[in-house]
């Protein structure tokens, strides 16, 4: 009565490096090269530069959590940049009129704004069956447009209760609060991805939407909750981005969504949904955060930043496509019973 | 034994079709009960009502004697009803374990937060697999396993709900004989445990092997329910067919000429095997078979949509190579697809645009479209084919199914073909439009065209065709003259019973 092993299941443990592993090695290699050619601890690895890189990592990754969940379900939200801008302006406006309020009073307001705007995207998708690409393209214009209507360009002369988040809120004098938040969210999201039913439903929707309905999943509700969670997290990204000076412009979040999407896709989340890992997104965000300063420290013209970023995305997506091709050869069909 | 599930006079209609009419059905505890019927008889619709995917318009469902409201799949699961879908409902990028418990993962509280309890999941799966007497790597992704294992995963999934009623929709459709034997082994095990199984299948052989009773449905209505030990295949087939051949088939008696199209040993993987078939001038030839028997694939192969592995196509005695559809059209072959929306018409375009599309050159001057000529062409077609529309600029998507089909045919005839392949020409159209399409087919034949007609509706084939070929599993298994063809004999061949 010993169970026989079933041949077709031998695909497990193929012994090849997974996408995230390759990405991790790539980042290590870049860091090593920077150490050797970038002037050791005085150049790229100078404290201030590292802190800056980590800050970029923080806002990319925090926004990337929601984006990963959304892309896994085979959807997208390209209004993230606009939503980040709106949150920043709303928080800055409160800070301007209430000079004695501490910064952490702004964050819940920002979360609420993010939840509302992103929730609206998902609600429109669900109610009017509009593809996520189309509705978020439209709301990007609406959110930016509304900002410009209410505000003449920027809010300036913000006081120390605003810049506190970037300059004063440090752990052990060095580690910015935004990085601490990002790392805490990294741990929380890894657990969330592993242990929650909710994330399972997201994978199911991205794999086979009709199948998800057959399994009794309320797809619309799940999508709205996903967008709302993503929107709430944008508050932290927005705070990290916008508090670096005493002035906040309407376009503070411009194009951030593209880098966030890039981090998610480079991190191994399938651009057509159904698969993806949150720590992949973390690695993707780290890589994107490194590229620009790294190029600067090895004396490559910063005009190359976009070119290199683009090339990395192409390579990452192409290798994941190759991975899929390879698996197509592994299909066999056999069942055995034990008796 | 008592009835565990009773369906009482279920009605369900979709726009334009009454899919279920006063349909009743019941199954006892520990029974394997087959449902059979022709394509489109309503089997799958019935099961989707039971499993909560569709809501019935009227009628009641009773589970263990109690009236049950099943509004969504979760309700069905909670009542112990699980379904294995024909198109599998699994999730490719997820592991088997994740698939099995999707949306009902066991959870435990950690610091008051419900988290997925992986260990309980694994323990439960282990138990279920031992129960089913199979072993599998539960951490493998579904995309890496074969069809047979997917079926097993579907069964295991049903058991994770502690299902007492398990609905299997064509479970053997893509299994090999050995795998079917293994599946039956599992079905018997489950049956002994008191699980009731609704077994939907085309394969009469299997029904007699594994089932206790069999219910036949036709056109959404209950026809008969018998013990398998007290009936035979002939009875079942007669129940499935049932209809009488109507008289609205205007089969014109035309002079049949010489051989126009000849297929000599066409094959394509295991989809088409050694097909030999001929169509003569002025002849209507029918192609019968169940869906999946290779009929549409044959039509696609003739038209150059797919590549042949071997065999020869001859037109008027000359061997030809048809690499693509353009070549086929040049040879005088046109194809009118069963899936009008997908392959046939451009829905958002006008009748005018659709009709001129394949022959845009003939209405163009120096690369620009001559709208007058195009409009005239469309008006002629509307007149000749009796298309009911406000005019040539009316968008095709707003036409009824029957009128869309007429546009399809009109467009194809404008190419002046020698042979027209019609794939399910009357699917989804109402009775009146059907009669008109038959009239049009009659007209075309009078003009000297030949027609190869693929259809699942036997009366239509019997009424219209000079000869009928029957396909099963990629083979042509039989050929009938108009005089000798009967619904029973064709269906038997189509089911692979001869």
PDB file of N, CA and C in Angstrom, chain A residues 1 3-6 8-9 11-12 194-197 199-201 203-205 207-218 273-275 277 323-324 327 330-339, chain B residues 48 53 73-74 77 85 87-94 96 98 102-105 107 114-116 118 121 129-130 133-137 139-140 143-149 152 178-179 182-183 185:
ATOM      1  N   UNK A   1       0.812  -1.214   0.000  1.00  0.00           N
ATOM      2  CA  UNK A   1       0.000   0.000   0.000  1.00  0.00           C
ATOM      3  C   UNK A   1       0.845   1.262   0.000  1.00  0.00           C
ATOM      4  N   UNK A   3       2.268   4.521  -1.493  1.00  0.00           N
ATOM      5  CA  UNK A   3       1.879   5.372  -2.618  1.00  0.00           C
ATOM      6  C   UNK A   3       3.005   5.470  -3.657  1.00  0.00           C
ATOM      7  N   UNK A   4       2.596   5.360  -4.904  1.00  0.00           N
ATOM      8  CA  UNK A   4       3.592   5.503  -5.958  1.00  0.00           C
ATOM      9  C   UNK A   4       3.724   6.975  -6.307  1.00  0.00           C
ATOM     10  N   UNK A   5       4.889   7.360  -6.692  1.00  0.00           N
ATOM     11  CA  UNK A   5       5.035   8.746  -7.095  1.00  0.00           C
ATOM     12  C   UNK A   5       4.503   8.889  -8.514  1.00  0.00           C
ATOM     13  N   UNK A   6       4.029  10.053  -8.809  1.00  0.00           N
ATOM     14  CA  UNK A   6       3.420  10.276 -10.116  1.00  0.00           C
ATOM     15  C   UNK A   6       4.384  11.089 -10.976  1.00  0.00           C
ATOM     16  N   UNK A   8       4.486  12.956 -13.647  1.00  0.00           N
ATOM     17  CA  UNK A   8       4.329  14.305 -14.171  1.00  0.00           C
ATOM     18  C   UNK A   8       4.574  15.372 -13.119  1.00  0.00           C
ATOM     19  N   UNK A   9       4.701  14.965 -11.866  1.00  0.00           N
ATOM     20  CA  UNK A   9       4.877  15.974 -10.831  1.00  0.00           C
ATOM     21  C   UNK A   9       6.342  16.240 -10.517  1.00  0.00           C
ATOM     22  N   UNK A  11       8.320  18.092 -11.859  1.00  0.00           N
ATOM     23  CA  UNK A  11       8.792  19.436 -12.202  1.00  0.00           C
ATOM     24  C   UNK A  11       9.311  20.184 -10.990  1.00  0.00           C
ATOM     25  N   UNK A  12       8.898  19.766  -9.810  1.00  0.00           N
ATOM     26  CA  UNK A  12       9.290  20.480  -8.614  1.00  0.00           C
ATOM     27  C   UNK A  12      10.795  20.309  -8.370  1.00  0.00           C
ATOM     28  N   UNK A 194       1.372  35.293   2.579  1.00  0.00           N
ATOM     29  CA  UNK A 194       1.474  33.871   2.861  1.00  0.00           C
ATOM     30  C   UNK A 194       0.244  33.344   3.604  1.00  0.00           C
ATOM     31  N   UNK A 195      -0.293  34.156   4.505  1.00  0.00           N
ATOM     32  CA  UNK A 195      -1.265  33.597   5.427  1.00  0.00           C
ATOM     33  C   UNK A 195      -2.703  34.080   5.257  1.00  0.00           C
ATOM     34  N   UNK A 196      -2.959  35.027   4.335  1.00  0.00           N
ATOM     35  CA  UNK A 196      -4.337  35.518   4.279  1.00  0.00           C
ATOM     36  C   UNK A 196      -5.104  34.866   3.141  1.00  0.00           C
ATOM     37  N   UNK A 197      -6.369  34.652   3.392  1.00  0.00           N
ATOM     38  CA  UNK A 197      -7.256  34.159   2.346  1.00  0.00           C
ATOM     39  C   UNK A 197      -7.388  35.185   1.234  1.00  0.00           C
ATOM     40  N   UNK A 199      -5.394  37.315  -0.193  1.00  0.00           N
ATOM     41  CA  UNK A 199      -4.424  37.326  -1.283  1.00  0.00           C
ATOM     42  C   UNK A 199      -4.617  36.111  -2.200  1.00  0.00           C
ATOM     43  N   UNK A 200      -5.016  34.994  -1.606  1.00  0.00           N
ATOM     44  CA  UNK A 200      -5.316  33.818  -2.443  1.00  0.00           C
ATOM     45  C   UNK A 200      -6.383  34.157  -3.478  1.00  0.00           C
ATOM     46  N   UNK A 201      -7.357  34.914  -3.031  1.00  0.00           N
ATOM     47  CA  UNK A 201      -8.433  35.283  -3.966  1.00  0.00           C
ATOM     48  C   UNK A 201      -7.887  36.141  -5.096  1.00  0.00           C
ATOM     49  N   UNK A 203      -4.873  36.024  -6.448  1.00  0.00           N
ATOM     50  CA  UNK A 203      -4.222  35.133  -7.412  1.00  0.00           C
ATOM     51  C   UNK A 203      -5.279  34.415  -8.251  1.00  0.00           C
ATOM     52  N   UNK A 204      -6.336  33.965  -7.597  1.00  0.00           N
ATOM     53  CA  UNK A 204      -7.392  33.234  -8.307  1.00  0.00           C
ATOM     54  C   UNK A 204      -8.028  34.111  -9.382  1.00  0.00           C
ATOM     55  N   UNK A 205      -8.324  35.346  -9.019  1.00  0.00           N
ATOM     56  CA  UNK A 205      -8.954  36.253  -9.990  1.00  0.00           C
ATOM     57  C   UNK A 205      -8.027  36.464 -11.183  1.00  0.00           C
ATOM     58  N   UNK A 207      -5.707  34.498 -12.322  1.00  0.00           N
ATOM     59  CA  UNK A 207      -5.510  33.276 -13.091  1.00  0.00           C
ATOM     60  C   UNK A 207      -6.698  32.938 -13.952  1.00  0.00           C
ATOM     61  N   UNK A 208      -7.886  33.098 -13.414  1.00  0.00           N
ATOM     62  CA  UNK A 208      -9.061  32.537 -14.056  1.00  0.00           C
ATOM     63  C   UNK A 208     -10.269  33.204 -13.413  1.00  0.00           C
ATOM     64  N   UNK A 209     -10.647  34.317 -13.985  1.00  0.00           N
ATOM     65  CA  UNK A 209     -11.694  35.128 -13.370  1.00  0.00           C
ATOM     66  C   UNK A 209     -13.004  34.359 -13.252  1.00  0.00           C
ATOM     67  N   UNK A 210     -13.358  33.637 -14.315  1.00  0.00           N
ATOM     68  CA  UNK A 210     -14.601  32.868 -14.285  1.00  0.00           C
ATOM     69  C   UNK A 210     -14.510  31.780 -13.216  1.00  0.00           C
ATOM     70  N   UNK A 211     -13.342  31.140 -13.146  1.00  0.00           N
ATOM     71  CA  UNK A 211     -13.129  30.118 -12.129  1.00  0.00           C
ATOM     72  C   UNK A 211     -13.296  30.698 -10.729  1.00  0.00           C
ATOM     73  N   UNK A 212     -12.841  31.925 -10.541  1.00  0.00           N
ATOM     74  CA  UNK A 212     -12.971  32.572  -9.232  1.00  0.00           C
ATOM     75  C   UNK A 212     -14.444  32.761  -8.885  1.00  0.00           C
ATOM     76  N   UNK A 213     -15.238  33.123  -9.890  1.00  0.00           N
ATOM     77  CA  UNK A 213     -16.676  33.256  -9.665  1.00  0.00           C
ATOM     78  C   UNK A 213     -17.268  31.903  -9.284  1.00  0.00           C
ATOM     79  N   UNK A 214     -16.839  30.847  -9.983  1.00  0.00           N
ATOM     80  CA  UNK A 214     -17.322  29.504  -9.673  1.00  0.00           C
ATOM     81  C   UNK A 214     -16.952  29.100  -8.252  1.00  0.00           C
ATOM     82  N   UNK A 215     -15.813  29.626  -7.770  1.00  0.00           N
ATOM     83  CA  UNK A 215     -15.387  29.284  -6.418  1.00  0.00           C
ATOM     84  C   UNK A 215     -16.086  30.153  -5.371  1.00  0.00           C
ATOM     85  N   UNK A 216     -17.008  30.981  -5.822  1.00  0.00           N
ATOM     86  CA  UNK A 216     -17.792  31.768  -4.890  1.00  0.00           C
ATOM     87  C   UNK A 216     -17.131  33.057  -4.448  1.00  0.00           C
ATOM     88  N   UNK A 217     -16.154  33.524  -5.203  1.00  0.00           N
ATOM     89  CA  UNK A 217     -15.474  34.762  -4.833  1.00  0.00           C
ATOM     90  C   UNK A 217     -16.248  35.945  -5.398  1.00  0.00           C
ATOM     91  N   UNK A 218     -16.502  36.937  -4.560  1.00  0.00           N
ATOM     92  CA  UNK A 218     -17.140  38.162  -5.020  1.00  0.00           C
ATOM     93  C   UNK A 218     -16.058  39.055  -5.621  1.00  0.00           C
ATOM     94  N   UNK A 273      -0.844  39.093 -15.017  1.00  0.00           N
ATOM     95  CA  UNK A 273      -1.542  38.669 -13.811  1.00  0.00           C
ATOM     96  C   UNK A 273      -1.333  37.213 -13.454  1.00  0.00           C
ATOM     97  N   UNK A 274      -1.852  36.848 -12.276  1.00  0.00           N
ATOM     98  CA  UNK A 274      -1.860  35.455 -11.861  1.00  0.00           C
ATOM     99  C   UNK A 274      -0.703  35.010 -11.007  1.00  0.00           C
ATOM    100  N   UNK A 275       0.450  35.675 -11.127  1.00  0.00           N
ATOM    101  CA  UNK A 275       1.558  35.263 -10.287  1.00  0.00           C
ATOM    102  C   UNK A 275       2.412  36.456  -9.913  1.00  0.00           C
ATOM    103  N   UNK A 277       5.361  37.838  -6.438  1.00  0.00           N
ATOM    104  CA  UNK A 277       5.717  37.731  -5.031  1.00  0.00           C
ATOM    105  C   UNK A 277       6.016  39.114  -4.487  1.00  0.00           C
ATOM    106  N   UNK A 323      10.796  31.860 -19.167  1.00  0.00           N
ATOM    107  CA  UNK A 323      10.434  30.917 -18.129  1.00  0.00           C
ATOM    108  C   UNK A 323       9.128  30.213 -18.491  1.00  0.00           C
ATOM    109  N   UNK A 324       8.165  31.011 -18.990  1.00  0.00           N
ATOM    110  CA  UNK A 324       6.878  30.425 -19.349  1.00  0.00           C
ATOM    111  C   UNK A 324       7.003  29.455 -20.506  1.00  0.00           C
ATOM    112  N   UNK A 327       8.240  26.046 -19.408  1.00  0.00           N
ATOM    113  CA  UNK A 327       7.297  25.206 -18.700  1.00  0.00           C
ATOM    114  C   UNK A 327       6.325  24.496 -19.630  1.00  0.00           C
ATOM    115  N   UNK A 330       6.932  20.891 -20.189  1.00  0.00           N
ATOM    116  CA  UNK A 330       6.916  19.971 -19.053  1.00  0.00           C
ATOM    117  C   UNK A 330       5.604  19.256 -18.824  1.00  0.00           C
ATOM    118  N   UNK A 331       4.672  19.366 -19.754  1.00  0.00           N
ATOM    119  CA  UNK A 331       3.354  18.786 -19.494  1.00  0.00           C
ATOM    120  C   UNK A 331       3.290  17.301 -19.839  1.00  0.00           C
ATOM    121  N   UNK A 332       2.858  16.548 -18.894  1.00  0.00           N
ATOM    122  CA  UNK A 332       2.609  15.135 -19.149  1.00  0.00           C
ATOM    123  C   UNK A 332       1.269  14.800 -18.529  1.00  0.00           C
ATOM    124  N   UNK A 333       0.744  13.701 -18.921  1.00  0.00           N
ATOM    125  CA  UNK A 333      -0.539  13.328 -18.366  1.00  0.00           C
ATOM    126  C   UNK A 333      -0.529  11.874 -17.923  1.00  0.00           C
ATOM    127  N   UNK A 334      -0.665  11.677 -16.650  1.00  0.00           N
ATOM    128  CA  UNK A 334      -0.659  10.318 -16.117  1.00  0.00           C
ATOM    129  C   UNK A 334      -1.338  10.323 -14.763  1.00  0.00           C
ATOM    130  N   UNK A 335      -2.152   9.341 -14.497  1.00  0.00           N
ATOM    131  CA  UNK A 335      -2.572   9.204 -13.108  1.00  0.00           C
ATOM    132  C   UNK A 335      -2.341   7.772 -12.685  1.00  0.00           C
ATOM    133  N   UNK A 336      -2.068   7.595 -11.444  1.00  0.00           N
ATOM    134  CA  UNK A 336      -1.908   6.241 -10.934  1.00  0.00           C
ATOM    135  C   UNK A 336      -2.665   6.129  -9.637  1.00  0.00           C
ATOM    136  N   UNK A 337      -3.258   4.996  -9.436  1.00  0.00           N
ATOM    137  CA  UNK A 337      -3.905   4.776  -8.158  1.00  0.00           C
ATOM    138  C   UNK A 337      -3.033   3.827  -7.363  1.00  0.00           C
ATOM    139  N   UNK A 338      -3.147   3.897  -6.082  1.00  0.00           N
ATOM    140  CA  UNK A 338      -2.409   2.924  -5.285  1.00  0.00           C
ATOM    141  C   UNK A 338      -3.404   1.900  -4.779  1.00  0.00           C
ATOM    142  N   UNK A 339      -2.976   0.700  -4.747  1.00  0.00           N
ATOM    143  CA  UNK A 339      -3.904  -0.319  -4.258  1.00  0.00           C
ATOM    144  C   UNK A 339      -3.163  -1.381  -3.489  1.00  0.00           C
TER     145      UNK A 339
ATOM    146  N   UNK B  48     -25.465  24.281 -13.688  1.00  0.00           N
ATOM    147  CA  UNK B  48     -25.048  25.594 -13.194  1.00  0.00           C
ATOM    148  C   UNK B  48     -26.128  26.202 -12.308  1.00  0.00           C
ATOM    149  N   UNK B  53     -24.394  29.067  -9.980  1.00  0.00           N
ATOM    150  CA  UNK B  53     -23.810  30.021 -10.924  1.00  0.00           C
ATOM    151  C   UNK B  53     -24.926  30.799 -11.632  1.00  0.00           C
ATOM    152  N   UNK B  73     -22.327  30.202  -5.583  1.00  0.00           N
ATOM    153  CA  UNK B  73     -21.591  28.949  -5.390  1.00  0.00           C
ATOM    154  C   UNK B  73     -21.358  28.596  -3.918  1.00  0.00           C
ATOM    155  N   UNK B  74     -21.173  29.626  -3.068  1.00  0.00           N
ATOM    156  CA  UNK B  74     -20.926  29.341  -1.652  1.00  0.00           C
ATOM    157  C   UNK B  74     -22.131  28.640  -1.020  1.00  0.00           C
ATOM    158  N   UNK B  77     -21.924  25.046  -1.956  1.00  0.00           N
ATOM    159  CA  UNK B  77     -20.907  24.312  -1.198  1.00  0.00           C
ATOM    160  C   UNK B  77     -21.423  23.976   0.194  1.00  0.00           C
ATOM    161  N   UNK B  85     -16.293  21.279 -13.302  1.00  0.00           N
ATOM    162  CA  UNK B  85     -16.685  21.868 -14.577  1.00  0.00           C
ATOM    163  C   UNK B  85     -15.962  21.233 -15.745  1.00  0.00           C
ATOM    164  N   UNK B  87     -15.006  22.905 -18.573  1.00  0.00           N
ATOM    165  CA  UNK B  87     -13.834  23.757 -18.743  1.00  0.00           C
ATOM    166  C   UNK B  87     -13.310  23.902 -17.329  1.00  0.00           C
ATOM    167  N   UNK B  88     -12.111  23.406 -17.058  1.00  0.00           N
ATOM    168  CA  UNK B  88     -11.761  23.283 -15.646  1.00  0.00           C
ATOM    169  C   UNK B  88     -11.694  24.655 -15.001  1.00  0.00           C
ATOM    170  N   UNK B  89     -12.047  24.676 -13.749  1.00  0.00           N
ATOM    171  CA  UNK B  89     -12.121  25.935 -13.018  1.00  0.00           C
ATOM    172  C   UNK B  89     -10.911  26.071 -12.112  1.00  0.00           C
ATOM    173  N   UNK B  90      -9.803  25.473 -12.512  1.00  0.00           N
ATOM    174  CA  UNK B  90      -8.611  25.545 -11.676  1.00  0.00           C
ATOM    175  C   UNK B  90      -7.790  26.786 -12.019  1.00  0.00           C
ATOM    176  N   UNK B  91      -6.782  27.031 -11.158  1.00  0.00           N
ATOM    177  CA  UNK B  91      -5.970  28.234 -11.304  1.00  0.00           C
ATOM    178  C   UNK B  91      -4.536  27.825 -11.572  1.00  0.00           C
ATOM    179  N   UNK B  92      -4.099  28.077 -12.794  1.00  0.00           N
ATOM    180  CA  UNK B  92      -2.841  27.523 -13.289  1.00  0.00           C
ATOM    181  C   UNK B  92      -1.605  27.878 -12.502  1.00  0.00           C
ATOM    182  N   UNK B  93      -1.509  29.134 -12.074  1.00  0.00           N
ATOM    183  CA  UNK B  93      -0.270  29.574 -11.442  1.00  0.00           C
ATOM    184  C   UNK B  93      -0.238  29.264  -9.946  1.00  0.00           C
ATOM    185  N   UNK B  94      -1.288  28.621  -9.461  1.00  0.00           N
ATOM    186  CA  UNK B  94      -1.322  28.314  -8.037  1.00  0.00           C
ATOM    187  C   UNK B  94      -1.048  26.826  -7.836  1.00  0.00           C
ATOM    188  N   UNK B  96      -1.437  22.948  -6.260  1.00  0.00           N
ATOM    189  CA  UNK B  96      -2.597  22.084  -6.078  1.00  0.00           C
ATOM    190  C   UNK B  96      -3.244  22.355  -4.726  1.00  0.00           C
ATOM    191  N   UNK B  98      -3.201  25.060  -2.916  1.00  0.00           N
ATOM    192  CA  UNK B  98      -3.901  26.344  -2.912  1.00  0.00           C
ATOM    193  C   UNK B  98      -5.216  26.259  -3.669  1.00  0.00           C
ATOM    194  N   UNK B 102      -9.214  26.875  -2.173  1.00  0.00           N
ATOM    195  CA  UNK B 102      -9.421  28.270  -2.529  1.00  0.00           C
ATOM    196  C   UNK B 102     -10.743  28.792  -1.982  1.00  0.00           C
ATOM    197  N   UNK B 103     -10.653  29.895  -1.296  1.00  0.00           N
ATOM    198  CA  UNK B 103     -11.815  30.597  -0.761  1.00  0.00           C
ATOM    199  C   UNK B 103     -12.501  29.866   0.393  1.00  0.00           C
ATOM    200  N   UNK B 104     -11.959  28.723   0.826  1.00  0.00           N
ATOM    201  CA  UNK B 104     -12.467  28.168   2.085  1.00  0.00           C
ATOM    202  C   UNK B 104     -11.296  27.569   2.866  1.00  0.00           C
ATOM    203  N   UNK B 105     -10.165  28.292   2.838  1.00  0.00           N
ATOM    204  CA  UNK B 105      -8.994  27.820   3.560  1.00  0.00           C
ATOM    205  C   UNK B 105      -9.307  27.743   5.048  1.00  0.00           C
ATOM    206  N   UNK B 107      -8.673  28.347   8.782  1.00  0.00           N
ATOM    207  CA  UNK B 107      -7.877  29.393   9.421  1.00  0.00           C
ATOM    208  C   UNK B 107      -7.772  29.129  10.913  1.00  0.00           C
ATOM    209  N   UNK B 114      -7.204  36.088  11.914  1.00  0.00           N
ATOM    210  CA  UNK B 114      -7.342  34.793  11.247  1.00  0.00           C
ATOM    211  C   UNK B 114      -6.250  34.608  10.183  1.00  0.00           C
ATOM    212  N   UNK B 115      -5.475  33.554  10.293  1.00  0.00           N
ATOM    213  CA  UNK B 115      -4.457  33.277   9.281  1.00  0.00           C
ATOM    214  C   UNK B 115      -4.679  31.870   8.730  1.00  0.00           C
ATOM    215  N   UNK B 116      -4.216  31.671   7.512  1.00  0.00           N
ATOM    216  CA  UNK B 116      -4.393  30.370   6.878  1.00  0.00           C
ATOM    217  C   UNK B 116      -3.593  29.320   7.632  1.00  0.00           C
ATOM    218  N   UNK B 118      -1.843  26.267   7.331  1.00  0.00           N
ATOM    219  CA  UNK B 118      -1.285  25.364   6.318  1.00  0.00           C
ATOM    220  C   UNK B 118      -1.250  23.925   6.788  1.00  0.00           C
ATOM    221  N   UNK B 121      -4.547  22.209   6.516  1.00  0.00           N
ATOM    222  CA  UNK B 121      -4.827  22.013   5.104  1.00  0.00           C
ATOM    223  C   UNK B 121      -4.137  20.757   4.599  1.00  0.00           C
ATOM    224  N   UNK B 129      -6.747  12.364  -0.125  1.00  0.00           N
ATOM    225  CA  UNK B 129      -6.044  11.623  -1.174  1.00  0.00           C
ATOM    226  C   UNK B 129      -5.976  10.133  -0.815  1.00  0.00           C
ATOM    227  N   UNK B 130      -5.791   9.848   0.461  1.00  0.00           N
ATOM    228  CA  UNK B 130      -5.774   8.447   0.866  1.00  0.00           C
ATOM    229  C   UNK B 130      -7.132   7.819   0.580  1.00  0.00           C
ATOM    230  N   UNK B 133      -7.404   7.123  -2.860  1.00  0.00           N
ATOM    231  CA  UNK B 133      -6.415   6.143  -3.282  1.00  0.00           C
ATOM    232  C   UNK B 133      -5.480   6.664  -4.374  1.00  0.00           C
ATOM    233  N   UNK B 134      -5.127   7.917  -4.297  1.00  0.00           N
ATOM    234  CA  UNK B 134      -4.153   8.447  -5.250  1.00  0.00           C
ATOM    235  C   UNK B 134      -3.110   9.242  -4.479  1.00  0.00           C
ATOM    236  N   UNK B 135      -1.980   9.461  -5.137  1.00  0.00           N
ATOM    237  CA  UNK B 135      -1.000  10.332  -4.510  1.00  0.00           C
ATOM    238  C   UNK B 135      -0.585  11.389  -5.511  1.00  0.00           C
ATOM    239  N   UNK B 136      -0.334  12.562  -5.026  1.00  0.00           N
ATOM    240  CA  UNK B 136       0.147  13.624  -5.907  1.00  0.00           C
ATOM    241  C   UNK B 136       0.950  14.622  -5.092  1.00  0.00           C
ATOM    242  N   UNK B 137       1.813  15.347  -5.785  1.00  0.00           N
ATOM    243  CA  UNK B 137       2.611  16.369  -5.119  1.00  0.00           C
ATOM    244  C   UNK B 137       1.764  17.622  -4.994  1.00  0.00           C
ATOM    245  N   UNK B 139       2.312  20.390  -3.840  1.00  0.00           N
ATOM    246  CA  UNK B 139       2.964  21.691  -4.006  1.00  0.00           C
ATOM    247  C   UNK B 139       3.297  22.004  -5.464  1.00  0.00           C
ATOM    248  N   UNK B 140       2.939  21.103  -6.373  1.00  0.00           N
ATOM    249  CA  UNK B 140       3.161  21.375  -7.796  1.00  0.00           C
ATOM    250  C   UNK B 140       2.133  22.396  -8.264  1.00  0.00           C
ATOM    251  N   UNK B 143      -0.414  24.381 -13.582  1.00  0.00           N
ATOM    252  CA  UNK B 143      -0.070  24.470 -15.000  1.00  0.00           C
ATOM    253  C   UNK B 143       0.894  23.358 -15.406  1.00  0.00           C
ATOM    254  N   UNK B 144       1.568  22.738 -14.429  1.00  0.00           N
ATOM    255  CA  UNK B 144       2.550  21.720 -14.757  1.00  0.00           C
ATOM    256  C   UNK B 144       1.968  20.309 -14.763  1.00  0.00           C
ATOM    257  N   UNK B 145       0.688  20.167 -14.507  1.00  0.00           N
ATOM    258  CA  UNK B 145       0.128  18.816 -14.453  1.00  0.00           C
ATOM    259  C   UNK B 145      -0.780  18.586 -15.645  1.00  0.00           C
ATOM    260  N   UNK B 146      -1.015  17.326 -15.943  1.00  0.00           N
ATOM    261  CA  UNK B 146      -1.804  16.983 -17.122  1.00  0.00           C
ATOM    262  C   UNK B 146      -3.292  17.024 -16.847  1.00  0.00           C
ATOM    263  N   UNK B 147      -4.042  16.817 -17.917  1.00  0.00           N
ATOM    264  CA  UNK B 147      -5.495  16.871 -17.857  1.00  0.00           C
ATOM    265  C   UNK B 147      -6.056  15.892 -16.828  1.00  0.00           C
ATOM    266  N   UNK B 148      -5.483  14.693 -16.801  1.00  0.00           N
ATOM    267  CA  UNK B 148      -6.029  13.662 -15.921  1.00  0.00           C
ATOM    268  C   UNK B 148      -5.876  14.073 -14.459  1.00  0.00           C
ATOM    269  N   UNK B 149      -4.690  14.609 -14.136  1.00  0.00           N
ATOM    270  CA  UNK B 149      -4.506  15.039 -12.747  1.00  0.00           C
ATOM    271  C   UNK B 149      -5.406  16.211 -12.406  1.00  0.00           C
ATOM    272  N   UNK B 152      -8.494  14.884 -11.243  1.00  0.00           N
ATOM    273  CA  UNK B 152      -8.360  14.378  -9.872  1.00  0.00           C
ATOM    274  C   UNK B 152      -8.383  15.527  -8.874  1.00  0.00           C
ATOM    275  N   UNK B 178      -7.075   4.297 -19.928  1.00  0.00           N
ATOM    276  CA  UNK B 178      -6.530   3.886 -18.629  1.00  0.00           C
ATOM    277  C   UNK B 178      -6.919   4.855 -17.535  1.00  0.00           C
ATOM    278  N   UNK B 179      -6.892   6.123 -17.884  1.00  0.00           N
ATOM    279  CA  UNK B 179      -7.249   7.135 -16.902  1.00  0.00           C
ATOM    280  C   UNK B 179      -8.735   7.057 -16.543  1.00  0.00           C
ATOM    281  N   UNK B 182      -9.186   4.408 -14.004  1.00  0.00           N
ATOM    282  CA  UNK B 182      -8.779   4.896 -12.683  1.00  0.00           C
ATOM    283  C   UNK B 182      -9.848   5.805 -12.088  1.00  0.00           C
ATOM    284  N   UNK B 183     -10.437   6.636 -12.948  1.00  0.00           N
ATOM    285  CA  UNK B 183     -11.481   7.550 -12.481  1.00  0.00           C
ATOM    286  C   UNK B 183     -12.695   6.764 -11.968  1.00  0.00           C
ATOM    287  N   UNK B 185     -12.743   3.834 -10.769  1.00  0.00           N
ATOM    288  CA  UNK B 185     -12.351   3.253  -9.485  1.00  0.00           C
ATOM    289  C   UNK B 185     -12.685   4.238  -8.348  1.00  0.00           C
TER     290      UNK B 185
END
